[in-house]
Amino acid sequence: MAQFEGVDHTTNRIVDGPKPKHAQLREILRRLAEHELPSGSPIPSERDLADQYGVSRLTVRAAVGQLVAEGLLTRARGRGTFTAQRRMEVQLYLESFTDDMRRRGHEPSTEVLSCAELAPPPAVVTALGLEPTETAYQLFRLRRADGTPLAVERGWYNRRKLPGLLGADLSRSLYTLMAEDYGVQLNHGRQTVWAEGADRETARLLGIRTGSPVLVFRRISTADAQPVEDMTSWYRGDLYQVTMQLDRGTPGSGPLPHGGNR
C-alpha cells in the first residue's frame, strides 16, 4: 500500500463522530498539500487512500474532488493526482516585477516579444492624455520566474515622457529604467482586475491550455499626475493570487489598490 513518505501519520486519523469522514479526510489531505508535501508530489490512489484511512472509495473521491476544485490538488489523466504548484502571494502596490520576484527568492527574467511606435487605439489615447494623431510606444513582453512563464504584458507608453524608449534595454525592469534614465518615478496607479480564459496565443506563451483561467490587470500609471503607462497583464491563475487590504470607510473615499508588478 502506497504511503506518504516522510509524513507523520499518527496525527492523521479518521474517527466516527459528528464530522463527516470525507470532511476529515479532506482536512488531512489539505494539511499535507499545504504544509508537508512539495509541489508536484503524487498522492496515493483512491484505493490506497481508502485502505490507509479505513474509508470507502466514495469518501476518498469526495475529499479529493473538493481539493481539486479548490486548486490544492491537480489531476493528470493517466498519471494520477498531484499536489498543485504553490501560488505566489502578491499584494497590490507599485513595485518592479524584477525586485518583487528577487525579494521572494525567485530569479526573474523578461523576453521582449515585440516593440514598436504606433498609433494607439482611442481608449489608450484617452488614458495617456495624447493628441488624436499622436503615436505611442507599444511593448509586448513575457515575464518568467525561475524560468517558468508567469505573465504576458501588453503595454502602451507615453512617447513624450519617455523619448527614445525603444532603444533601451527593455528586458530589464521598466520602473528602474524610467527612474534612472528618464527621472520618471511612477507614484500612482488606477487598476482594474478581472478573470477570463486564456486565448490561444496567451495560453501558448504561458504554457497552459487555451481557456485556462488567467487574472487580468489593466493599469494606468502616472508620475506627478501625468499619465505614462497603460498596461494590461495576463497572469497564470494556477500560479498567482492577489491579496488586498480592505479598510472600512465612506463609499467612494477609500484608496484604490495600486500596482501590479512591472
XYZ file of C-alpha atoms in Angstrom:
262
model
C 0.000 0.000 0.000
C 1.407 3.404 -1.009
C 2.128 5.814 1.837
C 3.030 9.499 2.083
C 6.792 9.318 2.526
C 8.213 11.435 5.334
C 4.766 12.216 6.799
C 3.841 11.561 10.421
C 0.613 9.577 10.206
C -0.005 9.367 13.968
C -1.978 12.633 13.971
C -3.854 11.839 10.761
C -6.690 9.633 11.955
C -10.305 9.418 10.877
C -12.783 8.642 13.642
C -16.525 8.152 13.988
C -18.177 11.373 15.123
C -20.322 14.313 14.107
C -17.865 15.472 11.431
C -18.330 13.513 8.162
C -15.448 11.240 7.204
C -14.978 12.902 3.818
C -14.524 16.253 5.604
C -11.971 14.731 7.996
C -10.026 13.219 5.100
C -10.224 16.463 3.155
C -8.576 18.354 6.043
C -5.864 15.701 6.400
C -5.054 15.951 2.695
C -5.253 19.746 2.848
C -2.615 19.896 5.626
C -0.365 17.568 3.681
C -0.740 19.541 0.437
C -0.251 22.950 2.074
C 2.470 22.212 4.636
C 4.219 18.875 4.183
C 4.413 17.764 0.564
C 6.432 19.603 -2.109
C 4.622 20.973 -5.162
C 4.058 18.312 -7.786
C 4.163 15.391 -5.334
C 1.920 12.430 -6.216
C -0.683 11.290 -3.727
C -1.751 7.633 -3.394
C -4.558 6.214 -5.497
C -8.174 6.215 -4.327
C -7.838 2.532 -3.386
C -4.682 3.099 -1.346
C -6.163 6.114 0.456
C -9.299 4.141 1.249
C -7.211 1.298 2.722
C -4.856 3.676 4.563
C -7.609 5.655 6.294
C -10.266 2.962 6.581
C -12.901 4.723 4.484
C -14.786 3.989 1.291
C -13.520 4.985 -2.134
C -16.602 7.186 -2.469
C -15.431 9.095 0.618
C -11.936 9.448 -0.873
C -13.356 10.611 -4.188
C -15.413 13.319 -2.477
C -12.478 14.616 -0.411
C -10.013 14.648 -3.296
C -12.544 16.181 -5.676
C -13.132 19.125 -3.355
C -9.391 19.809 -3.105
C -9.030 19.611 -6.884
C -11.841 22.157 -7.202
C -10.006 24.419 -4.727
C -6.774 24.147 -6.711
C -4.735 22.393 -3.997
C -4.589 19.143 -5.961
C -4.475 18.567 -9.684
C -5.312 15.500 -11.770
C -3.222 14.340 -14.725
C -5.043 11.906 -16.972
C -3.363 8.514 -16.947
C -0.821 9.591 -14.299
C -2.738 10.245 -11.088
C -3.332 13.118 -8.666
C -0.616 15.553 -7.543
C -0.182 18.477 -5.203
C -0.565 21.674 -7.219
C 2.148 24.244 -7.657
C 2.060 26.934 -4.959
C 0.555 30.253 -5.973
C 2.636 33.376 -5.464
C 1.029 35.554 -2.794
C 1.219 39.085 -4.165
C -0.038 42.310 -2.662
C -1.047 45.154 -4.961
C 1.342 48.062 -4.854
C 3.758 49.791 -7.183
C 6.905 47.704 -7.352
C 9.184 46.380 -10.051
C 8.415 42.794 -11.114
C 12.154 42.148 -11.021
C 12.577 43.462 -7.462
C 9.433 41.695 -6.261
C 10.500 38.295 -7.599
C 14.013 38.601 -6.190
C 12.657 39.633 -2.792
C 10.613 36.427 -2.796
C 13.634 34.317 -3.663
C 12.807 33.814 -7.361
C 15.000 34.608 -10.346
C 13.110 36.898 -12.763
C 13.644 37.149 -16.488
C 11.950 39.036 -19.314
C 11.599 38.255 -23.013
C 10.714 41.153 -25.305
C 8.310 39.740 -27.890
C 7.793 42.949 -29.851
C 8.088 46.717 -29.550
C 7.052 49.495 -31.912
C 5.939 53.101 -32.234
C 2.308 53.005 -33.350
C -0.965 54.908 -33.364
C -2.755 53.637 -30.243
C -6.472 52.810 -30.035
C -8.853 55.520 -28.769
C -9.019 54.124 -25.219
C -5.221 54.407 -24.889
C -5.208 57.900 -26.403
C -7.621 58.972 -23.674
C -5.794 57.111 -20.888
C -2.401 58.614 -21.759
C -3.728 62.103 -22.497
C -2.468 62.047 -26.092
C -3.459 64.126 -29.093
C -5.714 62.231 -31.543
C -2.931 61.830 -34.112
C -0.105 61.225 -31.615
C 1.818 57.932 -31.550
C 2.912 55.953 -28.512
C 5.300 53.113 -27.748
C 3.770 49.638 -27.690
C 5.620 46.934 -25.760
C 4.814 43.206 -25.619
C 6.759 41.131 -23.067
C 6.757 37.703 -21.438
C 7.734 37.596 -17.736
C 9.194 34.485 -16.097
C 10.050 33.479 -12.539
C 12.718 30.752 -12.169
C 12.252 30.037 -15.863
C 8.503 29.422 -15.552
C 6.246 31.704 -17.641
C 4.154 33.764 -15.231
C 2.704 36.725 -17.128
C 2.188 38.247 -20.555
C 2.234 42.045 -20.692
C 0.961 44.331 -23.436
C 1.543 47.982 -22.679
C 1.497 51.464 -24.171
C 3.881 54.220 -23.060
C 3.747 57.988 -23.454
C 6.404 58.915 -26.027
C 6.646 62.500 -24.773
C 7.578 61.305 -21.278
C 9.966 58.568 -22.439
C 11.622 59.700 -25.690
C 13.783 57.016 -27.319
C 12.450 54.270 -25.043
C 12.579 51.622 -27.772
C 16.363 51.999 -27.972
C 16.808 50.980 -24.323
C 17.246 47.507 -22.856
C 13.578 46.578 -22.446
C 14.339 43.233 -20.834
C 15.240 44.977 -17.581
C 12.855 46.490 -15.045
C 10.969 49.305 -16.781
C 10.427 51.094 -13.483
C 14.167 51.154 -12.802
C 14.846 52.234 -16.378
C 12.319 55.089 -16.140
C 13.718 56.298 -12.830
C 17.418 56.045 -13.739
C 17.363 57.065 -17.420
C 14.438 59.496 -17.514
C 13.958 60.684 -13.938
C 10.348 59.429 -14.150
C 9.106 57.905 -10.895
C 5.659 56.335 -11.149
C 3.803 57.172 -7.962
C 0.150 56.419 -8.622
C -1.861 53.785 -10.451
C -5.512 53.073 -11.104
C -6.069 49.389 -11.714
C -8.921 47.120 -12.779
C -8.736 43.347 -12.226
C -10.835 40.597 -13.785
C -10.638 36.914 -14.692
C -11.003 35.318 -18.109
C -9.987 32.261 -20.108
C -6.649 32.443 -21.894
C -6.829 32.883 -25.653
C -4.701 30.670 -27.893
C -1.686 32.997 -28.095
C -1.640 33.821 -24.376
C -2.028 30.140 -23.490
C 0.864 29.184 -25.774
C 3.172 31.792 -24.252
C 2.263 30.853 -20.682
C 2.476 27.105 -21.289
C -1.155 26.447 -20.353
C -4.217 25.170 -22.177
C -6.424 27.507 -24.177
C -9.271 28.622 -21.937
C -7.310 28.113 -18.698
C -8.056 30.786 -16.074
C -5.885 33.895 -16.064
C -6.014 37.021 -13.908
C -6.038 40.186 -15.998
C -4.798 43.544 -14.703
C -5.260 46.782 -16.609
C -3.461 49.672 -15.009
C -2.944 53.299 -15.902
C 0.092 54.705 -14.091
C 1.115 58.313 -13.599
C 4.149 60.286 -12.491
C 3.359 63.634 -10.865
C -0.224 63.369 -12.160
C 0.969 62.863 -15.761
C -0.075 59.551 -17.408
C 2.886 57.454 -18.535
C 1.792 53.827 -18.804
C -1.348 51.943 -19.927
C -0.564 48.281 -19.269
C -2.620 45.110 -19.436
C -1.138 41.930 -17.939
C -2.353 38.333 -18.069
C -1.138 36.245 -15.095
C -1.438 32.465 -14.772
C -4.322 31.699 -12.439
C -2.680 28.498 -11.194
C 0.490 30.275 -10.023
C -0.683 33.717 -8.935
C -3.071 35.098 -6.349
C -3.657 38.604 -5.064
C -4.094 39.954 -1.546
C -5.769 43.313 -0.955
C -6.094 45.221 2.283
C -9.670 46.386 2.752
C -10.409 49.183 5.215
C -13.897 50.276 6.115
C -14.639 53.843 5.138
C -17.004 56.174 3.342
C -18.041 54.727 -0.051
C -16.012 56.278 -2.825
C -13.478 57.859 -0.491
C -11.097 54.971 0.148
C -7.726 54.442 -1.547
C -7.553 52.451 -4.754
C -5.477 49.274 -4.916
C -2.251 50.201 -6.659
C 0.208 48.251 -8.623
C 0.644 45.025 -10.350
C 4.265 44.164 -10.826
C 6.430 45.501 -13.595
